[in-house]
mmCIF file of C-alpha atoms in Angstrom:
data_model
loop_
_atom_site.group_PDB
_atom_site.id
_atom_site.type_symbol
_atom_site.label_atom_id
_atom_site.label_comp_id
_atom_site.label_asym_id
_atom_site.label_seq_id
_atom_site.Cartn_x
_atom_site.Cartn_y
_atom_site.Cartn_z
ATOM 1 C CA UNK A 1092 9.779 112.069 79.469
ATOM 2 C CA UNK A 1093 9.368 109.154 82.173
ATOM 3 C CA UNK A 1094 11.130 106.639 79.943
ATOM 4 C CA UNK A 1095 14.146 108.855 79.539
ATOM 5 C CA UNK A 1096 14.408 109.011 83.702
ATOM 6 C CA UNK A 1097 13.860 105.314 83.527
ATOM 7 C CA UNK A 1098 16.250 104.897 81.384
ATOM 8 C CA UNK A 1099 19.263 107.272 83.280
ATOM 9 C CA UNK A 1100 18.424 105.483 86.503
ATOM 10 C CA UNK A 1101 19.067 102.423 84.659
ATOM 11 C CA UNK A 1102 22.379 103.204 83.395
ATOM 12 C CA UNK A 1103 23.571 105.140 86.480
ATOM 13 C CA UNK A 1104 22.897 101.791 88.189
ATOM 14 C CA UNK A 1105 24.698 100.054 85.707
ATOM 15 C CA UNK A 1106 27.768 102.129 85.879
ATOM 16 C CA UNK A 1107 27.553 102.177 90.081
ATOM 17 C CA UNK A 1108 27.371 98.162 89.555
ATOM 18 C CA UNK A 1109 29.790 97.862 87.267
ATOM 19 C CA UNK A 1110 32.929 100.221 88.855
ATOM 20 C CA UNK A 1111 32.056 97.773 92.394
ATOM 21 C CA UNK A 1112 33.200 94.902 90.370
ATOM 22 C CA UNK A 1113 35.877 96.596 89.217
ATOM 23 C CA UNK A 1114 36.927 97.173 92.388
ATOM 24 C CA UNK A 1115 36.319 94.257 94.099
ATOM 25 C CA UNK A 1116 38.336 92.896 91.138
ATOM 26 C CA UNK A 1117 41.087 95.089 91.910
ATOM 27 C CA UNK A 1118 41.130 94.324 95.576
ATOM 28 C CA UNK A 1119 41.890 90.451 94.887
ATOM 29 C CA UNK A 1120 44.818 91.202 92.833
ATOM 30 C CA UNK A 1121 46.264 93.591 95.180
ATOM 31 C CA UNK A 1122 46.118 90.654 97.854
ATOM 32 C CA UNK A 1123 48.185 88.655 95.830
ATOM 33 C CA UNK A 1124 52.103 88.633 96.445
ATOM 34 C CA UNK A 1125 55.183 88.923 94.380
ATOM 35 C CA UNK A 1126 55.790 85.010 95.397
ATOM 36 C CA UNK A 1127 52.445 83.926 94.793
ATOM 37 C CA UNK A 1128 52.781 85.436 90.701
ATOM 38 C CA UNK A 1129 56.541 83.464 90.899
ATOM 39 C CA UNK A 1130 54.810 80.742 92.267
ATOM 40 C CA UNK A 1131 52.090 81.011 89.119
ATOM 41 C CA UNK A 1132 54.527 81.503 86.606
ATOM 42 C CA UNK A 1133 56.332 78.684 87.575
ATOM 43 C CA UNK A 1134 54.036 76.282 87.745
ATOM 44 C CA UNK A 1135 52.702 77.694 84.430
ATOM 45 C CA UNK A 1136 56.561 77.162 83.062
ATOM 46 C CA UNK A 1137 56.410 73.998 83.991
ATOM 47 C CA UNK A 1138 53.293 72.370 82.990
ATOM 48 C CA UNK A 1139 54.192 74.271 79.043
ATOM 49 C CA UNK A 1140 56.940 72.413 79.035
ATOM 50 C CA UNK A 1141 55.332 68.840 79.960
ATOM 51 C CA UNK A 1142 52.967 69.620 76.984
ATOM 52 C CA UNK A 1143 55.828 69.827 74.043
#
């Protein structure tokens, strides 16, 4: 019966650690603005079309 507690801990942990990084995730993208993605894409655009 102990290794089954173990074992819940373990994953409730894992689940706690893993929705933080989600949402620390989340957090940078929300920083980012509309002209910083045109900025990206852009860029992006640009070095594509140096490579063909």
């Amino acid at each position: 019966m102990k290794l089954w507690k173990v074992l819940g801990i373990a994953g409730l942990t894992g689940v706690a650690a893993t929705g933080a990084i989600i949402a620390r995730e989340q957090r940078k993208r929300a920083q980012v603005t509309p002209d910083d993605v045109r900025r990206r894409l852009h860029e992006r655009l640009a070095e594509a079309d140096r490579e063909d």
